[in-house]
CSV table of C-alpha atoms in Angstrom, one decimal:
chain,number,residue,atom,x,y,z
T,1,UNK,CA,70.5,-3.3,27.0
T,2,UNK,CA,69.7,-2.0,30.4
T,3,UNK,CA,67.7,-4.0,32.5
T,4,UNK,CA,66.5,-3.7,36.2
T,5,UNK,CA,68.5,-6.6,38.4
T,6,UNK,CA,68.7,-7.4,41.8
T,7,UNK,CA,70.2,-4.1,43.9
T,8,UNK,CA,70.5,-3.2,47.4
T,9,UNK,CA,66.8,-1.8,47.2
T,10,UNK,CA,64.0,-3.7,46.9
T,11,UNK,CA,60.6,-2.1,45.5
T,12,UNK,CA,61.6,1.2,46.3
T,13,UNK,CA,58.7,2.7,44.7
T,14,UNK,CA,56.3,0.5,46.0
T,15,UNK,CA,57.4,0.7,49.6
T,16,UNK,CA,57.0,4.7,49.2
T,17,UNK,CA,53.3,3.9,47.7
T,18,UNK,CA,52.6,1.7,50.5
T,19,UNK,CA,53.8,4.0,53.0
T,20,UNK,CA,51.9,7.3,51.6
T,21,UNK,CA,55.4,9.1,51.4
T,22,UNK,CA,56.5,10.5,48.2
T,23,UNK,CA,58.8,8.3,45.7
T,24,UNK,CA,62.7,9.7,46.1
T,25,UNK,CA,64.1,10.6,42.5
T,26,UNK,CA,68.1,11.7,43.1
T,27,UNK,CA,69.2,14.0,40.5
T,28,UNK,CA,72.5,15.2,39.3
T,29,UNK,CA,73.1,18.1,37.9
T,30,UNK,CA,74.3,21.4,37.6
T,31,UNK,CA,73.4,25.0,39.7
T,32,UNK,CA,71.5,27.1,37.4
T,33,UNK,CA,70.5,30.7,39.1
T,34,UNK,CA,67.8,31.5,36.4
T,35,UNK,CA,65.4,28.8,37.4
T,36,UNK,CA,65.8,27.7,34.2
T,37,UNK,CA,67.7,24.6,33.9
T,38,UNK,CA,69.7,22.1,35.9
T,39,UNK,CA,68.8,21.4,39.6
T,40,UNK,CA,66.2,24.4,40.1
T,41,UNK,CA,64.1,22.7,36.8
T,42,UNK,CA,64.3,19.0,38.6
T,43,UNK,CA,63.3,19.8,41.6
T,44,UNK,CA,60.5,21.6,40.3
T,45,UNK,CA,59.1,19.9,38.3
T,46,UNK,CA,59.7,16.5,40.5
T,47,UNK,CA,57.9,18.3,43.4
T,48,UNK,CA,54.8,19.4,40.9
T,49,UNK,CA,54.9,15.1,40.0
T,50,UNK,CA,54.1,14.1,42.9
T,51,UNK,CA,57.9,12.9,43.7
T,52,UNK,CA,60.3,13.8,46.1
T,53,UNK,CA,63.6,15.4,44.6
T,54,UNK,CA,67.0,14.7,46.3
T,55,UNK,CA,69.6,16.9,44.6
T,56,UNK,CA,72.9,16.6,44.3
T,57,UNK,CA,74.9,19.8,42.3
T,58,UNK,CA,77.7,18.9,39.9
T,59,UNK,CA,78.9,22.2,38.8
T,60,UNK,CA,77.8,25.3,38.9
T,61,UNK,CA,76.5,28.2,36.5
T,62,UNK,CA,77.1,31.6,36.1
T,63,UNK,CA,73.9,32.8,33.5
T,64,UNK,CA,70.9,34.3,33.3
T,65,UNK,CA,68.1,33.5,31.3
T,66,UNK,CA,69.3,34.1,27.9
T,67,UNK,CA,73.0,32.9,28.0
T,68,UNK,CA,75.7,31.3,30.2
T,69,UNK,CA,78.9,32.8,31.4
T,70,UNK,CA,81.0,31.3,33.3
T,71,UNK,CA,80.5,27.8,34.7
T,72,UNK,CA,82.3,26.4,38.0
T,73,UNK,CA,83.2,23.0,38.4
T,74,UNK,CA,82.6,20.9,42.0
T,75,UNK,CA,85.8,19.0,43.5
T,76,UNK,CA,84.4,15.0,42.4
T,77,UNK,CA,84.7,13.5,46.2
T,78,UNK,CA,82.1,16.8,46.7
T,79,UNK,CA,79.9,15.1,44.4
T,80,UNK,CA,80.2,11.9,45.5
T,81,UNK,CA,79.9,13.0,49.0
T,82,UNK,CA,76.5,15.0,48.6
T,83,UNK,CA,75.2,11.8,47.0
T,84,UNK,CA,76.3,8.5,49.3
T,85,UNK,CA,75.2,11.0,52.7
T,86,UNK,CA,71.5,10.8,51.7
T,87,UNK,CA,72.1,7.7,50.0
T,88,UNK,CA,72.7,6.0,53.1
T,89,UNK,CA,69.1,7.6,55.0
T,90,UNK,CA,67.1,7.3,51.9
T,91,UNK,CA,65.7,4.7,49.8
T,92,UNK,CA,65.6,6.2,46.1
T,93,UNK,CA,63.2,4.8,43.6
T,94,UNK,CA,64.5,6.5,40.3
T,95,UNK,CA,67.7,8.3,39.1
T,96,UNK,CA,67.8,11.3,36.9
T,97,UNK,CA,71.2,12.5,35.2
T,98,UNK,CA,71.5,16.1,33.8
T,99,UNK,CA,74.7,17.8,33.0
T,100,UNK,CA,77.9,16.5,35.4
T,101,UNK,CA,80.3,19.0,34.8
T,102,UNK,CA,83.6,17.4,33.5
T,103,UNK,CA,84.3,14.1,32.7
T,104,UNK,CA,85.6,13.3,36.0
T,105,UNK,CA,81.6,14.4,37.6
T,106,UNK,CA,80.5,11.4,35.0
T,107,UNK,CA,83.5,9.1,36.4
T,108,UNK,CA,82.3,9.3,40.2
T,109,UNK,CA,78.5,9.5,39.3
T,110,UNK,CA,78.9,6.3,37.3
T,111,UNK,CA,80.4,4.8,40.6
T,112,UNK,CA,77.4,5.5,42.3
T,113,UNK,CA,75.4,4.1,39.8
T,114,UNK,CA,76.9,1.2,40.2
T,115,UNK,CA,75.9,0.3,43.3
T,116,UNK,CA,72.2,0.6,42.5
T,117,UNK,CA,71.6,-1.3,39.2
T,118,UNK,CA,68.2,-1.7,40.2
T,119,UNK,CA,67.4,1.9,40.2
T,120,UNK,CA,65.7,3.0,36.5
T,121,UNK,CA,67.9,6.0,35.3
T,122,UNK,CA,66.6,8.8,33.1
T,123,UNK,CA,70.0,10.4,31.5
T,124,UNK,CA,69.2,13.7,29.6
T,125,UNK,CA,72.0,14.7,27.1
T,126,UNK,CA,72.3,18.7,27.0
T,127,UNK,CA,74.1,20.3,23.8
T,128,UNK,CA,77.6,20.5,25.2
T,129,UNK,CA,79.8,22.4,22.1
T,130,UNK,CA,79.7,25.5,24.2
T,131,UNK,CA,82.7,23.4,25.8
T,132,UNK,CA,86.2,24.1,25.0
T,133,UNK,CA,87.4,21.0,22.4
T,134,UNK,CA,89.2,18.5,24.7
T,135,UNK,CA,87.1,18.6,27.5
T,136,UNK,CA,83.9,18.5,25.2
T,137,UNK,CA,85.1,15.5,23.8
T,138,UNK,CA,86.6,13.9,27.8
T,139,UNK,CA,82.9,14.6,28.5
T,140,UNK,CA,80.9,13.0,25.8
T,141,UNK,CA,83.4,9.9,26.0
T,142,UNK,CA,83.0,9.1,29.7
T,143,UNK,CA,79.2,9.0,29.2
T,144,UNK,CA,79.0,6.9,26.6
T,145,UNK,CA,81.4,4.5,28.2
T,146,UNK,CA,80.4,4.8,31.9
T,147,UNK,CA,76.7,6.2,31.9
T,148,UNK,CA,74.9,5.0,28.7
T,149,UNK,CA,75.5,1.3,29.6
T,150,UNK,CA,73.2,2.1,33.1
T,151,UNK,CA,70.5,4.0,31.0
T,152,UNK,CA,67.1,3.4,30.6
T,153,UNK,CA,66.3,6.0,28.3
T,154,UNK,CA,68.5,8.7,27.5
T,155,UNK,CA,66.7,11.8,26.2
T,156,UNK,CA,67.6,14.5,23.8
T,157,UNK,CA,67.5,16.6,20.7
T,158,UNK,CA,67.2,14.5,17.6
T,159,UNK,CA,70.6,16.8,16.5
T,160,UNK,CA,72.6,16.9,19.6
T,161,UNK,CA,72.0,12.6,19.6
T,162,UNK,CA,72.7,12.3,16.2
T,163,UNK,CA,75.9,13.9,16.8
T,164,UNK,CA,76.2,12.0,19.5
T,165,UNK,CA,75.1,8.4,18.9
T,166,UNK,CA,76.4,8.5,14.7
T,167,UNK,CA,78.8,11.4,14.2
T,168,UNK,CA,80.3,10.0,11.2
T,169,UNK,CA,76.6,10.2,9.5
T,170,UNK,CA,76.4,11.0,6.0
T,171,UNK,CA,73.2,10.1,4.5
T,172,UNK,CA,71.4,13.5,3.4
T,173,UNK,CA,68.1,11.3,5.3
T,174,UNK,CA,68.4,12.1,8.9
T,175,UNK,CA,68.8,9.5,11.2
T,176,UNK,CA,65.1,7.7,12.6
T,177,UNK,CA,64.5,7.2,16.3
T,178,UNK,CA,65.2,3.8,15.5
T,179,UNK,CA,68.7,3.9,14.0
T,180,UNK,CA,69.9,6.2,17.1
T,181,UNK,CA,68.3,3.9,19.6
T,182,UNK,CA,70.4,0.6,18.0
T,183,UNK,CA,73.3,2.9,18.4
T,184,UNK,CA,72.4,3.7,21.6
T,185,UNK,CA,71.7,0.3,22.4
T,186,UNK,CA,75.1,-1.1,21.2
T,187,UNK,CA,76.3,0.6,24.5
T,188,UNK,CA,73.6,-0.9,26.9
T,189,UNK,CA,71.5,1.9,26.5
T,190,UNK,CA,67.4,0.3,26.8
T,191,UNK,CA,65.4,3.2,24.9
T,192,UNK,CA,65.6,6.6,23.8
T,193,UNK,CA,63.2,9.5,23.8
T,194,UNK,CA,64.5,11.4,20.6
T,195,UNK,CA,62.7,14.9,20.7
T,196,UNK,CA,62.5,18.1,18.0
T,197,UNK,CA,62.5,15.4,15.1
T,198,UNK,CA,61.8,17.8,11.9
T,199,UNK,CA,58.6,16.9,9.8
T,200,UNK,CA,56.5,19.1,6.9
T,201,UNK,CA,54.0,21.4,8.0
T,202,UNK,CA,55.4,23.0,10.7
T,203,UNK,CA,55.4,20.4,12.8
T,204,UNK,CA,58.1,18.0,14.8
T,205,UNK,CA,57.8,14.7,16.3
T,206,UNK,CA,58.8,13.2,19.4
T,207,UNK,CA,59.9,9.7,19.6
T,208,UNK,CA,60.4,6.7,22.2
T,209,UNK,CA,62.2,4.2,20.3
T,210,UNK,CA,64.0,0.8,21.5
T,211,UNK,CA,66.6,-0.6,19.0
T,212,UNK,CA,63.5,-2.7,17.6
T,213,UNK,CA,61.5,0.2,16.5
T,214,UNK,CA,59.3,3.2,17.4
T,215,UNK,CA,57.0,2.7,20.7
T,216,UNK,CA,55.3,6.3,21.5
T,217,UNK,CA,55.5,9.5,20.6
T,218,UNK,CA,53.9,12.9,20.5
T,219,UNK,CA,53.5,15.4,17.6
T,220,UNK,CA,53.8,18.9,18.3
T,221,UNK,CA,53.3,22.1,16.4
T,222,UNK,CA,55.8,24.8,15.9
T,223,UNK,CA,55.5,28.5,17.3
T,224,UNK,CA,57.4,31.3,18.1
T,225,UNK,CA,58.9,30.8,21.0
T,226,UNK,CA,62.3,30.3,22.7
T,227,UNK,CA,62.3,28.2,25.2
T,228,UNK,CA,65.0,27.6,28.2
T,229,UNK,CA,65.0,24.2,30.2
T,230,UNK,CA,62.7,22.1,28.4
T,231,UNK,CA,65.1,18.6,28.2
T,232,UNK,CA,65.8,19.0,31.8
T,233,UNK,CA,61.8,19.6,32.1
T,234,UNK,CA,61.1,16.4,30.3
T,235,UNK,CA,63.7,14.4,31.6
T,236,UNK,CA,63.0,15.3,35.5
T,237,UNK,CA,59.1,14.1,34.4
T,238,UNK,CA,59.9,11.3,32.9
T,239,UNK,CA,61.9,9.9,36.1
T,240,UNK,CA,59.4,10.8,38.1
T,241,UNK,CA,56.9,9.2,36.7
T,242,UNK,CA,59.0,5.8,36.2
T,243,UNK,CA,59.6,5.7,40.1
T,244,UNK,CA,56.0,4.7,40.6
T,245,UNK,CA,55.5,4.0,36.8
T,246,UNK,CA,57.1,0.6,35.3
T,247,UNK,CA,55.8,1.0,32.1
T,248,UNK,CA,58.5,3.0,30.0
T,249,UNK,CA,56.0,3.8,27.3
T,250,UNK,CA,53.2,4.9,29.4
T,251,UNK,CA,55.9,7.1,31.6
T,252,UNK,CA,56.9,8.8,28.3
T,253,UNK,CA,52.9,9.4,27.2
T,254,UNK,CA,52.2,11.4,30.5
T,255,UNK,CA,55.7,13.3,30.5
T,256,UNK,CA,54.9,14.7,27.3
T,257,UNK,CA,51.9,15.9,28.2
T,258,UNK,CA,53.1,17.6,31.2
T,259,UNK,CA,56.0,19.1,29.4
T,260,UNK,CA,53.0,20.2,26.6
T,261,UNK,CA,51.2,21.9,29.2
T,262,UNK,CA,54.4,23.2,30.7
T,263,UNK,CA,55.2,25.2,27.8
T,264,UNK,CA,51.9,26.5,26.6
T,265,UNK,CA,51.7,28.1,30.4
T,266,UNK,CA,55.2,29.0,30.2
T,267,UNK,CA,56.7,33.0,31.0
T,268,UNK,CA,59.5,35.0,30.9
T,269,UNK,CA,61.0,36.2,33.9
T,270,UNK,CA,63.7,38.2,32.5
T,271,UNK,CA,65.2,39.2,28.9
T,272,UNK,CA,65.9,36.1,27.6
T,273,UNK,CA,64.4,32.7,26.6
T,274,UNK,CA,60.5,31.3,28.0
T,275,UNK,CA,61.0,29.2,31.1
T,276,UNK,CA,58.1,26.0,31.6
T,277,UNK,CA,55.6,26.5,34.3
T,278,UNK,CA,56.2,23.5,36.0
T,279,UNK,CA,53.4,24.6,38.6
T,280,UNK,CA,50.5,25.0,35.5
T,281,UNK,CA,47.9,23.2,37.2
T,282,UNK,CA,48.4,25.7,40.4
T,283,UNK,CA,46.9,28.8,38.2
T,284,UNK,CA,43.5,29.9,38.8
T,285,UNK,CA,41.3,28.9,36.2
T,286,UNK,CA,41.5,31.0,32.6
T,287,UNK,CA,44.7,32.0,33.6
T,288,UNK,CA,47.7,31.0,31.0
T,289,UNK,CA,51.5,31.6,30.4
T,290,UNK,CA,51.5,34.5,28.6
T,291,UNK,CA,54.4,33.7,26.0
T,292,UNK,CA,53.0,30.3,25.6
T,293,UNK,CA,48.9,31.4,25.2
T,294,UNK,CA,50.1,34.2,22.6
T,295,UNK,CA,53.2,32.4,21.1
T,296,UNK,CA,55.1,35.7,21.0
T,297,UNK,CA,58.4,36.0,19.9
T,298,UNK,CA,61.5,35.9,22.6
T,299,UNK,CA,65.0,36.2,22.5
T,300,UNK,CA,66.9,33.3,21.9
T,301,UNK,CA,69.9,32.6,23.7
T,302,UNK,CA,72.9,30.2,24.3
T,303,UNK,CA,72.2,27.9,26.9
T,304,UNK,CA,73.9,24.7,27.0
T,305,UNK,CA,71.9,23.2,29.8
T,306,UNK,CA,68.3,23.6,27.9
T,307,UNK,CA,69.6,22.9,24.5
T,308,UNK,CA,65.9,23.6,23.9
T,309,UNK,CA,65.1,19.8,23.0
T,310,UNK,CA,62.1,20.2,22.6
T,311,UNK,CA,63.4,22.4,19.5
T,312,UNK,CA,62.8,26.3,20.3
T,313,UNK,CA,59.8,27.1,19.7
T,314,UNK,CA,57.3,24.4,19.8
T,315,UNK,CA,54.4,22.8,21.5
T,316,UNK,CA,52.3,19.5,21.2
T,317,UNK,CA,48.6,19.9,19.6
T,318,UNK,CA,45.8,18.7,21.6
């Protein structure tokens, strides 16, 4: 299981605190143009936390908001170049991991992991079958050997992780949080945040689980609504809060609640999917997203950064 050890940076988060400069979160991930997902959706929603987002662009998309169509890989010594330059003038307090292109983005990301074991990493697992066979599967095997064994919580879809963690799953009963957290754990992963978990009565369920059980969660209700970039909303949340936060738990509580309140004042720039508002609390007062106040109905698209993990069309209850 992933634990925080001694690392080359000491109280990173604290030292920000005590200086009254923000907490640096590094993220890696892909270019998306929308807004949408990927590096435009960290560092927006890092910057509307409170944390200070340094990003570093694994690959790059060619999409708008309702699909993807062409996607550019980034030379790997690019990659790692972005990262150690900034390493080397800033002191980081969390890690968040988004989509890293190819299997050799997970290889040299994983090397700069490495180096900072004390660092608490927030992986988020996108669905990735819009990927041609081999290199889908080059991908998904590189992170589970090189980047699930540095996780502290690894976040996703309760499908795309069930496909991930237990392909070979047969049961007709779905897989809990629980059993895809001791799957997850087997490969050093601490916790993960399982979202879009079906239950009756219109409504899903969003867990935190270590390989010893269930520790938080969040209901929320269904409504019709395609969303685009909520796991990369969540995920970016969730490591900025844990850079000033050490309670896992207590991160996961407040980064629901900001991705809730995300969605509900969520809009739709162009013809596609709903995009979260990571800015809610900047609107004037009686002012709301107007896909997410009405719940209307929006076109759903392909996107395999979003992979919608919050489940398309859904919100929490308050």
């Amino acid at each position: 299981m992933n634990t925080p050890t001694d690392g080359p940076q000491v109280d990173p988060a604290t030292e920000a605190e005590d200086s009254g400069t923000p907490a640096c979160v590094m993220s890696f991930n892909a270019s998306d143009p929308s807004g949408a997902s990927g590096i435009a959706a960290d560092i927006a929603t890092m910057a509307s936390m409170g944390a200070h987002a340094l990003p570093v662009i694994t690959s790059l998309l060619i999409r708008d908001t309702a699909e993807v169509f062409e996607i550019h890989e980034i030379d790997a010594d690019a990659v790692s170049e972005q990262a150690r330059t900034i390493l080397e003038d800033a002191t980081i307090a969390a890690w968040k991991v988004g989509f890293l292109g190819s299997a050799e983005g997970v290889s040299v990301v994983a090397e700069i992991l490495s180096d900072y074991t004390d660092i608490p990493l927030v992986s988020y697992l996108p669905n990735v079958s819009w990927l041609e066979e081999d290199a889908q599967m080059s991908y998904l095997e590189a992170f589970r050997e090189l980047i699930l064994p540095a996780t502290l919580v690894l976040v996703g879809n309760h499908k795309t992780l069930t496909d991930f963690l237990l392909p070979e799953w047969e049961s007709e009963r779905p897989p809990s949080a629980r059993e895809l957290a001791v799957a997850a754990s087997e490969s050093g992963c601490g916790y993960v945040l399982v979202t879009g978990i079906q239950l009756p009565d219109q409504f899903i369920d969003n867990v935190l689980a270590s390989s010893q059980g269930a520790i938080a969660g969040e209901r929320f209700e269904r409504f019709e609504a395609s969303f685009v970039g909520a796991g990369d909303t969540l995920s970016a949340a969730l490591a900025a809060i844990l850079a000033t936060e050490s309670a896992v738990d207590v991160a996961v509580s407040e980064a629901l609640s900001f991705l809730d309140q995300a969605l509900d004042s969520g809009f739709r720039p162009g013809m596609g999917g709903v995009i979260p508002d990571r800015f809610f609390w900047a609107l004037p007062p009686g002012e709301t997203g107007e896909e997410g106040a009405e719940g209307e109905t929006t076109a759903a698209g392909e996107s395999p950064l979003a992979d919608n993990d919050i489940s398309p069309s859904s919100r929490n209850v308050h």
